[in-house]
XYZ file of C-alpha atoms in Angstrom:
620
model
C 170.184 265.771 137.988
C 170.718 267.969 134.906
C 174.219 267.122 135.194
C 176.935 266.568 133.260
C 178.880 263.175 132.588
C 181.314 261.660 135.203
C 179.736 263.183 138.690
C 183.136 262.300 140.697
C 185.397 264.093 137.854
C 183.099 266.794 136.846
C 183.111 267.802 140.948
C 186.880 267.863 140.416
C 186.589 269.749 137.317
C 184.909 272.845 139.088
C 187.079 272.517 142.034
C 190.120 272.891 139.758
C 189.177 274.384 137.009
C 187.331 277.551 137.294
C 184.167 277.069 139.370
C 185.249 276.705 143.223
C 187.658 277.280 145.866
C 187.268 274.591 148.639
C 187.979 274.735 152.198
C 188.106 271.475 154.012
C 187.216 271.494 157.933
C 188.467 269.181 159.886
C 184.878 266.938 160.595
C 185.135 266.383 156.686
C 182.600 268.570 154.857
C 183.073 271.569 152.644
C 183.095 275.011 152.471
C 182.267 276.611 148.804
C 183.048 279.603 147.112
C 181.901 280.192 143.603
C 183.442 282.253 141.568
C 180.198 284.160 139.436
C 181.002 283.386 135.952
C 179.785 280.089 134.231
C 179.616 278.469 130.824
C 177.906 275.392 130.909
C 179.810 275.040 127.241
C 182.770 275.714 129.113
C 181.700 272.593 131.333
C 180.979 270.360 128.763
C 184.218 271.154 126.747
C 186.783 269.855 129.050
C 185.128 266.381 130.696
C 187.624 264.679 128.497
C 190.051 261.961 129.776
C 189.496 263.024 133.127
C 187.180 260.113 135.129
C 189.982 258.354 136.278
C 191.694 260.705 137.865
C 188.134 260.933 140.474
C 188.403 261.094 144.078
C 186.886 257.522 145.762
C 185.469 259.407 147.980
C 184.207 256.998 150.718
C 184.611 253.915 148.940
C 185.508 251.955 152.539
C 181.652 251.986 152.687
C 181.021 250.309 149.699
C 184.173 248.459 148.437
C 182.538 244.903 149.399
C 181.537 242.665 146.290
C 178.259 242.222 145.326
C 178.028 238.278 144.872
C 174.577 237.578 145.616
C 173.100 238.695 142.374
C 170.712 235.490 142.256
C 167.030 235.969 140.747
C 165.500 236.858 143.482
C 161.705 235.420 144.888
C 158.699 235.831 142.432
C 155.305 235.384 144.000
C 153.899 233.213 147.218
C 157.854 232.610 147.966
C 158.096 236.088 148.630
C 154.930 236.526 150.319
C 155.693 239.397 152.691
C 152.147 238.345 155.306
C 150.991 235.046 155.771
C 147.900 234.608 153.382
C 145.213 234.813 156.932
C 146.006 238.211 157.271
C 145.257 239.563 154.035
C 141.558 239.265 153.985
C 140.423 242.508 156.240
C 143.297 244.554 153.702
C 142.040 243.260 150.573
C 138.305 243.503 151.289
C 136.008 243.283 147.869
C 137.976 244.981 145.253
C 136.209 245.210 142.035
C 137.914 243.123 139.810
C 138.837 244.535 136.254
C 141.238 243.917 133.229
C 141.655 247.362 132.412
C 145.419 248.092 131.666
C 144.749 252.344 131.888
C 144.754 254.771 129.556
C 147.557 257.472 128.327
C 146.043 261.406 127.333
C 148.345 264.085 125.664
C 147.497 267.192 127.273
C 150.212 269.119 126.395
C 152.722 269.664 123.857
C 154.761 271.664 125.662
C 155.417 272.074 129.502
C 157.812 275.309 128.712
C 160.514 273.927 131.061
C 161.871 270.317 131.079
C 160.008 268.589 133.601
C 163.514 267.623 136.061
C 161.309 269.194 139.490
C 157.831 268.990 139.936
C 155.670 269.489 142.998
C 151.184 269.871 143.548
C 150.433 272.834 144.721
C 147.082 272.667 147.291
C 145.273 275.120 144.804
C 145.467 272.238 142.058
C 148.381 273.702 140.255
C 151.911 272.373 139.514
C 155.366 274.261 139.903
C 158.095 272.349 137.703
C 161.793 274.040 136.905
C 164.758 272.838 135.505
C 167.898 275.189 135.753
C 168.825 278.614 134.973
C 171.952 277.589 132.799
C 170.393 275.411 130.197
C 169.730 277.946 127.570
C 166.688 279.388 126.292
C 163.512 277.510 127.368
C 160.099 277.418 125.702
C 158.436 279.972 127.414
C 159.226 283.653 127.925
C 159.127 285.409 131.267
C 156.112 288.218 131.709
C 156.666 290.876 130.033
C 158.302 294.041 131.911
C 160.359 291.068 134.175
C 164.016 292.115 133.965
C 166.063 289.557 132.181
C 168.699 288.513 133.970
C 172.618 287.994 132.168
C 172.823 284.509 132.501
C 177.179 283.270 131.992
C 177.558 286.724 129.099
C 173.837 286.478 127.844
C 170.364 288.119 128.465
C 167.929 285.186 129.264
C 164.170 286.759 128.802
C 162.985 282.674 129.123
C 161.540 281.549 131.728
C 163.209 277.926 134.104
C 160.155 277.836 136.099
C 156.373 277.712 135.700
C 153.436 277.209 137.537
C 151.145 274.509 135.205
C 146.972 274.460 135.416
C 146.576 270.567 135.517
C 142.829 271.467 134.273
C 143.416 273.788 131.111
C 147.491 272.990 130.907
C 148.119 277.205 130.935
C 151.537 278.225 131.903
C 152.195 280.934 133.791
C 156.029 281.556 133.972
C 158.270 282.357 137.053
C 161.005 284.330 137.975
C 164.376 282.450 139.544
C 166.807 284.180 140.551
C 169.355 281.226 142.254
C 170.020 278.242 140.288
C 167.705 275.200 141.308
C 169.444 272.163 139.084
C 169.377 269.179 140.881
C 167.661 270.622 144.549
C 165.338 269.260 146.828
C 161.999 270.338 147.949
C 158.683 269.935 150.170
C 155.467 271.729 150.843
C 155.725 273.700 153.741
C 153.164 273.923 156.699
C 151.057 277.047 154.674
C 151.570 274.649 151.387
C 153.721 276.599 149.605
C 156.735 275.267 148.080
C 159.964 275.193 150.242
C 163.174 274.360 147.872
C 166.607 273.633 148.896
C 170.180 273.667 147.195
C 170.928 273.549 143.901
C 174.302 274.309 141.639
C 176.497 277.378 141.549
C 174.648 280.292 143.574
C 171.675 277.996 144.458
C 173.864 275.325 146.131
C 173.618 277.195 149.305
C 170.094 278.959 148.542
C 166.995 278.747 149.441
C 163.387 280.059 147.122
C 159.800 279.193 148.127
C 156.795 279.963 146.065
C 153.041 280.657 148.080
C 149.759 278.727 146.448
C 148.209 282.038 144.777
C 147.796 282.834 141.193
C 150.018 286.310 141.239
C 152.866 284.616 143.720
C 156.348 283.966 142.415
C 159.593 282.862 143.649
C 161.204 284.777 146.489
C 165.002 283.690 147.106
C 167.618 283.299 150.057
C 170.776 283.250 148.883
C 173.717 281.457 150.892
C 171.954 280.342 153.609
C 172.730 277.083 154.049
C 175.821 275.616 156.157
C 176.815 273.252 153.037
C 175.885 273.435 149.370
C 173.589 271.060 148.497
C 173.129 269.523 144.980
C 171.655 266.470 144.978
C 170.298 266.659 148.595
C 167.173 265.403 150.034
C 164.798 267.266 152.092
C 162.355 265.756 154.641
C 159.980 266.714 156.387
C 159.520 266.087 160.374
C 156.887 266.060 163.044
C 156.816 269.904 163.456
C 156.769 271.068 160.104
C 160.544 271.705 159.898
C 162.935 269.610 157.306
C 165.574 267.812 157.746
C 168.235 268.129 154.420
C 170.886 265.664 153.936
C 173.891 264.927 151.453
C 174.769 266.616 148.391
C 177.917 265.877 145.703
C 180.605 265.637 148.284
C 179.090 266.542 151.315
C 178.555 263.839 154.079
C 176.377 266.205 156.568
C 172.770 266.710 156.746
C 170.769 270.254 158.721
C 167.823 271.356 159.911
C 165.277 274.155 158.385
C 162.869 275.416 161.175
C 159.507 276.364 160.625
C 159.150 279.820 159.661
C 162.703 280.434 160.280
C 166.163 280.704 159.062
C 168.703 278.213 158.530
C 171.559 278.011 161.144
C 174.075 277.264 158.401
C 175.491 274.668 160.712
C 175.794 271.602 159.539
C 176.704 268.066 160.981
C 178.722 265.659 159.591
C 177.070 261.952 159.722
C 179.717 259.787 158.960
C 177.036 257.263 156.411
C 176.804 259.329 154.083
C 180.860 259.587 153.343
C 180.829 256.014 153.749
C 178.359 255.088 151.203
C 180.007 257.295 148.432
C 181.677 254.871 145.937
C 183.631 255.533 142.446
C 180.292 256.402 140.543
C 179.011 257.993 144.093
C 175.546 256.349 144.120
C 174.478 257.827 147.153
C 173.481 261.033 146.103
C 169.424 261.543 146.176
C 169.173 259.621 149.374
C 165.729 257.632 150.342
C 165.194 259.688 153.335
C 161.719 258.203 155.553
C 159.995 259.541 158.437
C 158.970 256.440 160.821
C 155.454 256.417 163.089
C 158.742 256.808 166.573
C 159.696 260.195 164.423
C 162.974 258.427 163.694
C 164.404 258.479 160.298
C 164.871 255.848 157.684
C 167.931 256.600 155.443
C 168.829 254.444 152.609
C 172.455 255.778 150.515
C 173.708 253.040 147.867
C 173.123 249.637 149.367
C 173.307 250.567 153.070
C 170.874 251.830 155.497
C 170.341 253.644 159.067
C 168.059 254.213 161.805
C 168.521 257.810 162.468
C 167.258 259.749 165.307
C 166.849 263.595 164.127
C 166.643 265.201 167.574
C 169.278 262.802 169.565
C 171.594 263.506 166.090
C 172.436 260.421 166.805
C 172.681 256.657 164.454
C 170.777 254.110 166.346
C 171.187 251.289 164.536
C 172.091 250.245 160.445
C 169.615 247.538 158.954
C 170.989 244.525 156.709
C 172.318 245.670 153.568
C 170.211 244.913 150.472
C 172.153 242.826 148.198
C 172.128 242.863 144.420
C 173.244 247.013 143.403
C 173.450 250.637 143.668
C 169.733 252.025 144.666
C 170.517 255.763 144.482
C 171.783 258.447 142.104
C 173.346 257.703 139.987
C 172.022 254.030 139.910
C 168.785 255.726 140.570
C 166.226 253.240 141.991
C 163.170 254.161 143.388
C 161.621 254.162 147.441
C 158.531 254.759 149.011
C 156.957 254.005 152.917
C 154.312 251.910 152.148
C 150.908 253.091 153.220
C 150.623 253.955 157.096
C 147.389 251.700 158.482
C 145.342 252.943 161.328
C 142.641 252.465 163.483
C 140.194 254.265 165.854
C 142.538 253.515 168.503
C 146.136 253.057 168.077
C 148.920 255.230 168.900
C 151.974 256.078 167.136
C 154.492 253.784 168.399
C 152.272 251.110 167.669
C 151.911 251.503 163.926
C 153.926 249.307 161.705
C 156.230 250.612 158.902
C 157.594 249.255 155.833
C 159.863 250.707 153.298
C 160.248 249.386 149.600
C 163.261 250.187 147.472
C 163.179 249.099 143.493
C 165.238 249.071 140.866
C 168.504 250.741 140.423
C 171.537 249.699 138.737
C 174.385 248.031 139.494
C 177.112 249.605 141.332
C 179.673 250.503 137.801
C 177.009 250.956 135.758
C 177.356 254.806 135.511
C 181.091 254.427 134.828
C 180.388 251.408 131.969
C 178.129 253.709 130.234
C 180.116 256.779 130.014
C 183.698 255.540 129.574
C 182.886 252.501 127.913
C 179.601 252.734 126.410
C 178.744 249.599 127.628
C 175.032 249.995 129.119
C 174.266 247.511 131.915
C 171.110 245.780 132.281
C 169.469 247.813 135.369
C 168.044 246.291 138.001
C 164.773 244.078 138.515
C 164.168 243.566 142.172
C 161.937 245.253 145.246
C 163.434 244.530 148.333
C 160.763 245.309 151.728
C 161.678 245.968 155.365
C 159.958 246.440 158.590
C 161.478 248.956 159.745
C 159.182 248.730 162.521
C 160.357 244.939 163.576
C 162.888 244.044 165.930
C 165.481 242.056 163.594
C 164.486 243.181 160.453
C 164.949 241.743 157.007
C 165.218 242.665 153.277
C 162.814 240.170 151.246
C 163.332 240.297 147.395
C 161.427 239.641 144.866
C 161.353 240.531 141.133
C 159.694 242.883 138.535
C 158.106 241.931 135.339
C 161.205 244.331 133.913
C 163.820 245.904 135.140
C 163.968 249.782 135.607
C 166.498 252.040 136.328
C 165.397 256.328 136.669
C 161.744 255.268 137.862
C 159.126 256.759 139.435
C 157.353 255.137 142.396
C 154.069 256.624 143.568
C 151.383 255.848 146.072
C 148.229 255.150 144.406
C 144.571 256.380 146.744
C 144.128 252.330 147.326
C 147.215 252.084 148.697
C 149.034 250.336 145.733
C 151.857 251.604 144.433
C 152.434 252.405 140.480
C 155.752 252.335 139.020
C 156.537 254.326 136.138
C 159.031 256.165 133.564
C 162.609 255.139 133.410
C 165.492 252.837 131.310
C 165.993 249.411 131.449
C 169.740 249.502 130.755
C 172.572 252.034 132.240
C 171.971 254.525 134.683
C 171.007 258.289 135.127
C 173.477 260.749 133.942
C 173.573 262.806 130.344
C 173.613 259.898 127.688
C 173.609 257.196 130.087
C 170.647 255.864 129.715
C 168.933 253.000 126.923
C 166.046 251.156 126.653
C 163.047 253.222 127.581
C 161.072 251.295 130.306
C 157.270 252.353 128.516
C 154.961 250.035 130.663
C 153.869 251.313 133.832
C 154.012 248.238 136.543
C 151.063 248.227 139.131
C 151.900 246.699 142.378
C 149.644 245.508 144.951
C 151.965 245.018 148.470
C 148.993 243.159 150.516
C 148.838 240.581 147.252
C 150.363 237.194 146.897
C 151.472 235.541 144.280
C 151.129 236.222 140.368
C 148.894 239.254 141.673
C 151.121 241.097 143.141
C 152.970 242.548 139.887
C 150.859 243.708 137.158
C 151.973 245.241 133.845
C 149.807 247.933 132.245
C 149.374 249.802 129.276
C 152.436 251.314 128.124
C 153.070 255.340 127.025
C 154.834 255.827 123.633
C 156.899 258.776 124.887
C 160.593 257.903 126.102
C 160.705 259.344 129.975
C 164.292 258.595 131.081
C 166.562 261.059 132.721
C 164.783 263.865 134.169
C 161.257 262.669 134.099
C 159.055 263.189 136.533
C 155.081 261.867 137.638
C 152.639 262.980 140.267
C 149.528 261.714 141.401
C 146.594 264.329 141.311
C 143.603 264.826 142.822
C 141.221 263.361 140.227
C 143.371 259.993 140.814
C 145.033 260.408 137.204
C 148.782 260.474 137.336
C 150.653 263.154 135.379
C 153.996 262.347 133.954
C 156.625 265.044 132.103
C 160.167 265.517 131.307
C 163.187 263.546 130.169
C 165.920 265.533 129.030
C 169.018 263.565 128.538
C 171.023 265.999 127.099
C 172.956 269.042 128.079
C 170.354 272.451 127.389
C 167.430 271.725 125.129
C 167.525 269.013 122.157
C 165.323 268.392 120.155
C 167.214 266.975 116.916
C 170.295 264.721 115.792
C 170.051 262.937 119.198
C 168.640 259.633 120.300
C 166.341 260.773 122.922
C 165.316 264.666 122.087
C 164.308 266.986 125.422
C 160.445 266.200 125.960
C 158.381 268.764 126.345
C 154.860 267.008 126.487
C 152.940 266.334 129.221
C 150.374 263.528 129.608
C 148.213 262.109 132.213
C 147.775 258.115 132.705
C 144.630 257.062 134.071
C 145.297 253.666 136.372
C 143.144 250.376 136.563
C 140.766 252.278 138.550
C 139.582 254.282 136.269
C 137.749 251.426 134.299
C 135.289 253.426 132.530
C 132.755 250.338 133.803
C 133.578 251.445 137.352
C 133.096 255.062 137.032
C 129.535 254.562 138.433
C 130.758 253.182 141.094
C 133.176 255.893 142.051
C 132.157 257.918 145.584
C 131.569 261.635 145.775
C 132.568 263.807 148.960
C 130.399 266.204 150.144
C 132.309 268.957 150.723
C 129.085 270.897 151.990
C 129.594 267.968 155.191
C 133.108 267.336 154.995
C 135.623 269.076 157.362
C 138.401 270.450 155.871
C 140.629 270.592 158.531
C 142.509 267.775 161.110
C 143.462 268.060 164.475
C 145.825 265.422 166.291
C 144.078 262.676 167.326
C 140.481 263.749 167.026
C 137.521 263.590 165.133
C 137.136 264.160 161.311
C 133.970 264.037 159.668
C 133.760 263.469 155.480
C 130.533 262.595 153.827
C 130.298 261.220 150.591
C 127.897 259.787 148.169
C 127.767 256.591 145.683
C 125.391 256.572 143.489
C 124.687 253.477 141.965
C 124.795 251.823 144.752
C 121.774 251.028 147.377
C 122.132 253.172 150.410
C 122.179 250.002 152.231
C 124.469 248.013 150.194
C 127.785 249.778 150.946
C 129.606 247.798 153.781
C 132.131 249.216 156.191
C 134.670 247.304 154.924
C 134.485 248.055 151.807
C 135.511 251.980 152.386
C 138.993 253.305 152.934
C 139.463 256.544 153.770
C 143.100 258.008 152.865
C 145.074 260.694 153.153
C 147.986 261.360 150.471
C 150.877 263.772 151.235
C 152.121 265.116 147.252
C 155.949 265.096 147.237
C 158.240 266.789 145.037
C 159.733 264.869 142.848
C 162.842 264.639 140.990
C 165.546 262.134 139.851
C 163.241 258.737 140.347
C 162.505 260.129 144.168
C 159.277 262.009 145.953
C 160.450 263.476 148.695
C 157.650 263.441 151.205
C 155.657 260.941 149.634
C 152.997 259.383 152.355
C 149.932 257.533 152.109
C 147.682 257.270 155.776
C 144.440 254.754 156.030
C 142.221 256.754 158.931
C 140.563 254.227 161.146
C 137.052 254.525 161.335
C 135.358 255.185 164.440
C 131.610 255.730 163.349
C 129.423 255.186 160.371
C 126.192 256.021 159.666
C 123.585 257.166 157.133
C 120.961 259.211 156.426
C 119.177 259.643 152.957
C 121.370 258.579 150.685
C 124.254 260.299 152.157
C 126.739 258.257 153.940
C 128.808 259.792 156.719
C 131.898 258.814 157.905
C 133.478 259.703 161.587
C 136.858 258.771 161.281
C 140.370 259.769 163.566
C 142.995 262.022 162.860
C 146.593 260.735 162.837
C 147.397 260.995 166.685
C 150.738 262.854 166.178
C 153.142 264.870 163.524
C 155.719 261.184 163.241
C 152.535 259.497 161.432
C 151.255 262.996 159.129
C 153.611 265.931 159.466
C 151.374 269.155 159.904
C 150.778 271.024 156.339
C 148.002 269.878 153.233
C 146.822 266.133 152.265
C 144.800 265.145 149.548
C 142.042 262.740 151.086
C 140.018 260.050 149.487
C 137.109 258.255 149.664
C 137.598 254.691 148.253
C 134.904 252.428 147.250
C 135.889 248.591 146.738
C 139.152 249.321 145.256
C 137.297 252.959 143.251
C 139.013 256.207 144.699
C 136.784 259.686 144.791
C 138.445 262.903 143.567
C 140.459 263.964 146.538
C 139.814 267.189 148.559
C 142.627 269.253 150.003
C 142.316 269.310 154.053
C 144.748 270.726 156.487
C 146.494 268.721 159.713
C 147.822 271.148 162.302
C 148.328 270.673 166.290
């Protein structure tokens, strides 16, 4: 979040001070009123001497101490699969020392990177907020400028960003998106929810065309949400949770308009603490359409159309995982085959770093800066007893990014490896990207790379793209736009990281898609045909099990989470060739629970060698 110091007191601040009038009902969430005036100078100029006086909130939930804080496994003790069953997963990855490569493609992103979210016509929205001052890019010329606290504001908070030529082409925002939550919606435009002030209860989506811009709801959600997460379910509708002091979660349908009803879920008031660290909850949607929901240290099995808990998992010992400790969660890659059904598939979350559970409020009152977190904890969701197995990073990493590589790796990235998110919370830039290989045991699981030699802390942000290069922006650790006198100045470059993969050696061995004989569009449970091409390779020396085909979901990203983020290996139901053209009969997803309807970026990958993904659409 762009936010402040002291989340608990600040929330206090505008309830007392001059921002809000609350209403409390009776099942325990609020009603807000905001008063239209704000001065974000105002803000800053009274967060004196005022942390202890912070509501607990929920601290019942998460009052327990924290003893086991022992190392925790490092390689074959932590194996997660017996060492039998990894053959068929690993196959005959090319093996490489390649640590990737860093690119500065821009100097200046015109908006601190804090949201960011792929587009399916190859080009990326990212915003900030509207009450951070004057960016670095000006809105269009003959856009009104809207009066912004007492002042004109002709700069843009929102752009749209060519990840070929790095052009900017600047957006109008009329509600305040700091600190929301967001998704691609079934069309692939951009859905986003909540914010502060007159977005906290707004909605804005933006279509994939070069002339579209923002068009706002205002007030249209039941509870304001700032620091919510948005999901997205089965049918293409989203399921938003949380927010700073609010304990209820609500439904956006398809095409439709909120109810403004929301429900209170008692886990989510319980896993509030003094520092909160449960806002930015990991929010998963299982292959049974159920919901994983991870808040602090505690976590639920959540049934979206029952509204109903079905059962909490183990705690994860050792911290705080979410905002502010601000760890980092993805599902690990769904694995099918030409056969199986949705029930059947198994599911495993991963939650890494964070901090632990004072860490906000050692940094800010004390300036004492905690070493973060250095431990990935994995679950089957999908097994009967299920239970956390730890095991530990080559560093420790609080504010990360965790994405899903084409292979089905995951690459961990950005971040601090002391305090925890917050304004000036933050030390210790984390610079070396960590590649992690989940079907790997021991030493090769955990691989450090090639590190950056930008600072990305607070407010940074990463996305996989389609040519398999990862592009990573922001950090902005300050109130408004700094770029002297401090430690860590706003960053406004943006730079792509190319992974192991991309071995230069291996680029000849990298496939091709046809698109000419590729379909570019899925229905449940049936065929899809891609075709692709390797060409230094003899026709006949390509084996079946050395091809993957994937299908990546982009999230939106913000505040170490990506919303949405999926990874699905399609099972392979027929393979043949002809000329030097292999083609590939694979199966759809069978249902919404395993790929929600909407865009994917698929990939052909070649002994461990992803293609450049092609956009193709799921729908019923």
């Amino acid at each position: 979040m762009a936010d402040p110091p002291y989340p608990q007191a600040l929330f206090l601040l505008l309830l007392s001070l001059f921002l809000v009038t609350p209403r409390f009902s009776q099942a325990g969430r609020s009603d807000i009123v905001f008063f239209k005036r704000f001065s974000l100078d105002r803000l800053m100029g009274r967060m004196t001497n005022i942390f202890d006086a912070a509501n607990d909130g929920g601290l019942r939930g998460e009052a327990g101490h924290y003893e086991d804080d022992q190392d925790s496994m490092v390689g074959e003790e932590a194996g997660f699969l017996p060492v039998d069953a990894l053959d068929e997963l690993r196959g005959d990855e090319f093996s490489t020392s390649y640590g990737g490569a860093w690119e500065l493609v821009s100097n200046n992103s015109g908006v601190s990177a804090m949201h960011m979210q792929l587009l399916p016509n190859n080009k990326v929205v990212i915003f900030d907020s509207t009450v951070f001052g004057p960016s670095q890019v000006m809105l269009r010329r003959g856009d009104t400028c809207p009066i912004r606290g007492t002042t004109r504001d002709c700069t843009a908070h929102a752009v749209v960003y060519d990840i070929e030529t790095a052009a900017l082409r600047p957006l109008h925002i009329d509600t305040n998106p700091w600190c929301s939550s967001g998704g691609l919606t079934v069309d692939g435009s951009l859905l986003s929810t909540g914010g502060f002030h007159d977005g906290a209860k707004s909605t804005r989506k933006v279509a994939p065309c070069d002339t579209c811009d923002w068009q706002d709801t205002p007030n249209v959600l039941g509870d304001p949400r700032w620091y919510a997460t948005q999901t997205e379910l089965e049918d293409g509708s989203f399921f938003v949770i949380g927010g700073r002091k609010v304990y209820s979660y609500e439904f956006i349908p398809v095409n439709g308009k909120p109810s403004g009803v929301p429900t209170y879920l008692p886990f989510m008031d319980e896993t509030t603490d003094l520092d909160e660290n449960n806002l930015y909850p990991f929010v998963h949607l299982l292959p049974d359409g159920n919901l994983f929901i991870f808040a602090n240290s505690r976590s639920i099995l959540f049934d979206p159309k029952g509204k109903r808990v079905i059962k909490e998992f183990p705690r994860l010992l050792g911290g705080s995982r979410n905002y502010p400790a601000s760890g980092m969660s993805v599902l690990l890659p769904l694995q099918l085959t030409a056969k199986i059904i949705s029930p059947e598939i198994k599911a495993q979350v991963l939650v890494c770093g964070g901090a632990k559970p004072g860490a906000f409020r050692a940094a800010e009152k004390n300036k004492t800066y905690l070493p973060a977190l250095q431990d990935c904890g994995r679950l089957v969701v999908t097994d009967q007893y299920p239970q956390w197995i730890r095991e530990k990073m080559p560093s420790r990493r609080v504010m990360g990014d965790m994405l899903i590589l084409p292979t089905g790796d995951i690459l961990m990235l950005n971040g601090a490896q002391k305090g925890s998110a917050a304004w000036f919370s933050g030390k210790q830039p984390n610079f070396k990207p960590v590649l992690f290989k989940p079907n790997e045991v021991g030493k090769d699981r955990f691989r450090e790379l090639q590190p950056t030699t930008i600072p990305r802390m607070y407010h940074s942000t990463s996305m996989l793209l389609p040519d398999a290069r990862i592009l990573v922006g922001g950090s902005n650790t300050n109130p408004r736009y700094k770029f002297t006198g401090v430690e860590f100045p706003t960053e406004m470059r943006m730079e792509k990281f190319s992974p192991p993969y991309l071995d230069p050696v291996l680029q000849k061995f990298r496939p091709r898609i046809l698109l000419n004989i590729s379909d570019k569009q899925m229905t449940y449970g049936n065929k899809f045909h891609i075709g692709f091409q390797i060409s230094h390779v003899p026709k006949k020396a390509v084996k079946r099990r050395e091809i993957k085909i994937t299908m990546y979901a982009p999230p939106f990203t913000t505040h170490g989470f990506s919303m949405n983020q999926r990874l699905v290996q399609l099972g392979i139901s027929r393979w043949f060739k002809i000329g030097g053209i292999n083609r590939i009969v694979a199966r759809a997803p069978p249902s919404g629970t395993i790929a929600p309807p909407g865009f994917y970026l698929v990939f052909v990958v070649y002994r461990g060698v992803p293609s450049v993904g092609v956009w193709v659409q799921i729908q019923g």
